[in-house]
PDB file of C-alpha atoms in Angstrom:
ATOM      1  CA  ASN A   1     -14.478   6.340  -2.625  1.00 69.00           C
ATOM      2  CA  THR A   2     -15.109   8.715   0.402  1.00 80.00           C
ATOM      3  CA  LEU A   3     -14.859  12.290   0.352  1.00 86.00           C
ATOM      4  CA  ALA A   4     -12.986  13.983   2.695  1.00 91.00           C
ATOM      5  CA  ILE A   5     -12.940  17.819   3.867  1.00 92.00           C
ATOM      6  CA  ILE A   6     -10.284  19.650   5.101  1.00 94.00           C
ATOM      7  CA  ASP A   7     -11.428  21.829   8.079  1.00 93.00           C
ATOM      8  CA  THR A   8      -9.516  24.383  10.368  1.00 93.00           C
ATOM      9  CA  GLY A   9     -12.759  24.603  12.149  1.00 94.00           C
ATOM     10  CA  THR A  10     -12.762  21.012  13.506  1.00 93.00           C
ATOM     11  CA  THR A  11     -10.291  20.124  15.974  1.00 94.00           C
ATOM     12  CA  LEU A  12     -10.158  16.253  15.275  1.00 94.00           C
ATOM     13  CA  ILE A  13     -10.736  13.791  12.039  1.00 95.00           C
ATOM     14  CA  VAL A  14     -13.924  13.044  12.309  1.00 92.00           C
ATOM     15  CA  LEU A  15     -15.025   9.417  10.533  1.00 91.00           C
ATOM     16  CA  ASP A  16     -18.056   7.732   9.839  1.00 86.00           C
ATOM     17  CA  SER A  17     -18.092   4.633  12.669  1.00 85.00           C
ATOM     18  CA  THR A  18     -17.082   1.617  10.176  1.00 85.00           C
ATOM     19  CA  THR A  19     -14.046   3.307   9.365  1.00 89.00           C
ATOM     20  CA  LEU A  20     -13.296   4.511  13.112  1.00 91.00           C
ATOM     21  CA  SER A  21     -14.320   0.893  14.393  1.00 91.00           C
ATOM     22  CA  SER A  22     -11.900  -0.731  11.840  1.00 93.00           C
ATOM     23  CA  ILE A  23      -8.780   1.739  12.696  1.00 94.00           C
ATOM     24  CA  VAL A  24      -9.806   0.712  16.752  1.00 94.00           C
ATOM     25  CA  LYS A  25     -10.018  -3.010  15.884  1.00 94.00           C
ATOM     26  CA  GLN A  26      -6.162  -2.239  14.676  1.00 92.00           C
ATOM     27  CA  MET A  27      -5.136  -1.403  18.167  1.00 92.00           C
ATOM     28  CA  ASN A  28      -5.854  -4.631  19.295  1.00 87.00           C
ATOM     29  CA  GLY A  29      -7.391  -3.519  22.635  1.00 89.00           C
ATOM     30  CA  LEU A  30      -5.321  -0.899  23.793  1.00 93.00           C
ATOM     31  CA  VAL A  31      -8.034   1.504  23.368  1.00 94.00           C
ATOM     32  CA  GLN A  32     -11.214   1.837  25.131  1.00 94.00           C
ATOM     33  CA  TYR A  33     -14.257   3.866  24.669  1.00 93.00           C
ATOM     34  CA  ASN A  34     -14.969   6.607  27.224  1.00 90.00           C
ATOM     35  CA  SER A  35     -18.707   6.928  27.337  1.00 88.00           C
ATOM     36  CA  ARG A  36     -18.593   9.828  29.796  1.00 87.00           C
ATOM     37  CA  ASP A  37     -16.408  12.314  27.325  1.00 84.00           C
ATOM     38  CA  GLY A  38     -17.107  10.693  23.736  1.00 85.00           C
ATOM     39  CA  PHE A  39     -13.770   9.866  23.199  1.00 90.00           C
ATOM     40  CA  TYR A  40     -11.463   6.917  22.832  1.00 94.00           C
ATOM     41  CA  GLU A  41      -8.608   6.860  25.281  1.00 95.00           C
ATOM     42  CA  THR A  42      -5.326   5.029  26.229  1.00 94.00           C
ATOM     43  CA  PRO A  43      -3.068   4.781  29.109  1.00 91.00           C
ATOM     44  CA  CYS A  44       0.092   7.419  28.248  1.00 88.00           C
ATOM     45  CA  SER A  45       2.562   3.904  28.224  1.00 82.00           C
ATOM     46  CA  SER A  46       0.571   2.459  25.332  1.00 82.00           C
ATOM     47  CA  THR A  47       2.467   1.953  22.098  1.00 90.00           C
ATOM     48  CA  LEU A  48      -0.227   2.340  19.197  1.00 94.00           C
ATOM     49  CA  PRO A  49       0.298   1.277  15.393  1.00 94.00           C
ATOM     50  CA  ASP A  50       0.357   4.072  12.591  1.00 95.00           C
ATOM     51  CA  VAL A  51      -2.624   5.053  11.015  1.00 96.00           C
ATOM     52  CA  THR A  52      -2.559   6.013   7.033  1.00 95.00           C
ATOM     53  CA  PHE A  53      -5.250   7.913   5.372  1.00 93.00           C
ATOM     54  CA  THR A  54      -4.707   7.761   1.639  1.00 92.00           C
ATOM     55  CA  LEU A  55      -6.615  10.878  -0.141  1.00 90.00           C
ATOM     56  CA  GLY A  56      -6.471  11.270  -3.738  1.00 88.00           C
ATOM     57  CA  GLY A  57      -4.229   8.265  -3.906  1.00 91.00           C
ATOM     58  CA  VAL A  58      -1.581   9.737  -1.655  1.00 92.00           C
ATOM     59  CA  ASP A  59      -0.896   8.148   1.569  1.00 94.00           C
ATOM     60  CA  PHE A  60      -0.716  10.363   4.515  1.00 96.00           C
ATOM     61  CA  ALA A  61       0.390   8.484   7.856  1.00 97.00           C
ATOM     62  CA  PHE A  62       0.002   9.370  11.227  1.00 97.00           C
ATOM     63  CA  THR A  63       2.057   7.735  14.207  1.00 96.00           C
ATOM     64  CA  ALA A  64       0.766   7.681  17.657  1.00 94.00           C
ATOM     65  CA  GLU A  65       2.675  10.788  18.603  1.00 94.00           C
ATOM     66  CA  ASP A  66       0.773  12.841  15.708  1.00 96.00           C
ATOM     67  CA  TYR A  67      -2.780  11.337  16.854  1.00 96.00           C
ATOM     68  CA  LEU A  68      -2.635  11.008  20.594  1.00 95.00           C
ATOM     69  CA  ILE A  69      -3.758  14.191  22.891  1.00 93.00           C
ATOM     70  CA  PRO A  70      -2.057  13.896  26.404  1.00 92.00           C
ATOM     71  CA  VAL A  71      -4.906  14.384  29.130  1.00 89.00           C
ATOM     72  CA  ASP A  72      -3.659  13.536  32.740  1.00 86.00           C
ATOM     73  CA  THR A  73      -2.697  10.018  32.968  1.00 87.00           C
ATOM     74  CA  THR A  74      -4.068   9.285  29.682  1.00 91.00           C
ATOM     75  CA  GLU A  75      -3.835  10.066  26.328  1.00 94.00           C
ATOM     76  CA  THR A  76      -7.012  10.750  24.093  1.00 94.00           C
ATOM     77  CA  VAL A  77      -6.993   9.073  20.514  1.00 95.00           C
ATOM     78  CA  SER A  78      -8.128  12.294  18.058  1.00 95.00           C
ATOM     79  CA  PHE A  79     -10.116  10.308  15.488  1.00 95.00           C
ATOM     80  CA  GLN A  80     -13.820  10.542  16.493  1.00 91.00           C
ATOM     81  CA  ALA A  81     -16.785   9.025  14.815  1.00 87.00           C
ATOM     82  CA  TYR A  82     -20.108  10.454  13.542  1.00 79.00           C
ATOM     83  CA  SER A  83     -23.506   9.094  12.043  1.00 57.00           C
ATOM     84  CA  ALA A  84     -23.490   9.777   8.210  1.00 51.00           C
ATOM     85  CA  GLY A  85     -26.181   7.224   7.191  1.00 56.00           C
ATOM     86  CA  SER A  86     -24.991   4.877   4.958  1.00 50.00           C
ATOM     87  CA  GLN A  87     -21.236   4.296   4.444  1.00 52.00           C
ATOM     88  CA  GLN A  88     -21.389   5.370   0.772  1.00 49.00           C
ATOM     89  CA  ASP A  89     -22.805   8.444   2.076  1.00 58.00           C
ATOM     90  CA  SER A  90     -20.061   9.088   4.362  1.00 72.00           C
ATOM     91  CA  THR A  91     -17.457  12.321   4.675  1.00 86.00           C
ATOM     92  CA  TRP A  92     -14.486  12.547   6.416  1.00 91.00           C
ATOM     93  CA  ILE A  93     -13.575  16.033   8.261  1.00 93.00           C
ATOM     94  CA  MET A  94     -10.190  15.991   8.424  1.00 95.00           C
ATOM     95  CA  GLY A  95      -9.257  18.883  11.148  1.00 95.00           C
ATOM     96  CA  ASP A  96      -6.580  20.500  12.768  1.00 95.00           C
ATOM     97  CA  VAL A  97      -4.690  17.020  13.679  1.00 96.00           C
ATOM     98  CA  PHE A  98      -4.435  16.664   9.881  1.00 96.00           C
ATOM     99  CA  ILE A  99      -3.283  20.412   9.533  1.00 96.00           C
ATOM    100  CA  ALA A 100      -0.882  20.048  12.036  1.00 94.00           C
ATOM    101  CA  LYS A 101       0.983  17.312  10.769  1.00 96.00           C
ATOM    102  CA  TYR A 102       0.748  18.013   6.599  1.00 96.00           C
ATOM    103  CA  TYR A 103       1.278  21.833   5.628  1.00 93.00           C
ATOM    104  CA  THR A 104      -2.251  22.719   3.784  1.00 94.00           C
ATOM    105  CA  VAL A 105      -2.604  25.334   0.891  1.00 94.00           C
ATOM    106  CA  PHE A 106      -5.914  26.116   0.374  1.00 94.00           C
ATOM    107  CA  ASP A 107      -6.102  27.279  -3.800  1.00 95.00           C
ATOM    108  CA  VAL A 108      -9.645  28.858  -3.630  1.00 94.00           C
ATOM    109  CA  GLY A 109      -8.837  30.388  -7.005  1.00 96.00           C
ATOM    110  CA  ASN A 110      -7.986  27.121  -8.823  1.00 95.00           C
ATOM    111  CA  SER A 111     -10.737  25.258  -6.566  1.00 92.00           C
ATOM    112  CA  ARG A 112      -8.065  22.981  -4.901  1.00 90.00           C
ATOM    113  CA  VAL A 113      -6.077  21.926  -1.867  1.00 92.00           C
ATOM    114  CA  GLY A 114      -2.458  21.141  -1.699  1.00 91.00           C
ATOM    115  CA  PHE A 115      -0.310  19.392   0.862  1.00 91.00           C
ATOM    116  CA  ALA A 116       3.268  19.026   1.770  1.00 86.00           C
TER     117      ALA A 116
END
């Protein structure tokens, strides 16, 4: 029961640290945290698993090609953690990485967001 914000002003997908840790564990040691830059990264030749987010009961799948950003000889994982207090109070921010994959319509008049 996590709230998700669809935000055109955020580049990455920002998650609570518990969720991000769970995703990183599924990558079987193929990603390393770069403390200097504050991101997880992997060598360009790595094969990483798909990651699926469920919003409103609908699955939104991302392949490694969708969530990796090439930088020199490595690729940056486009998921980042922030501290949101307790896990129950966490909010995901689905930024440009999400919007680039799934066409997004902001229906302000009806207070809803749609995806295709």
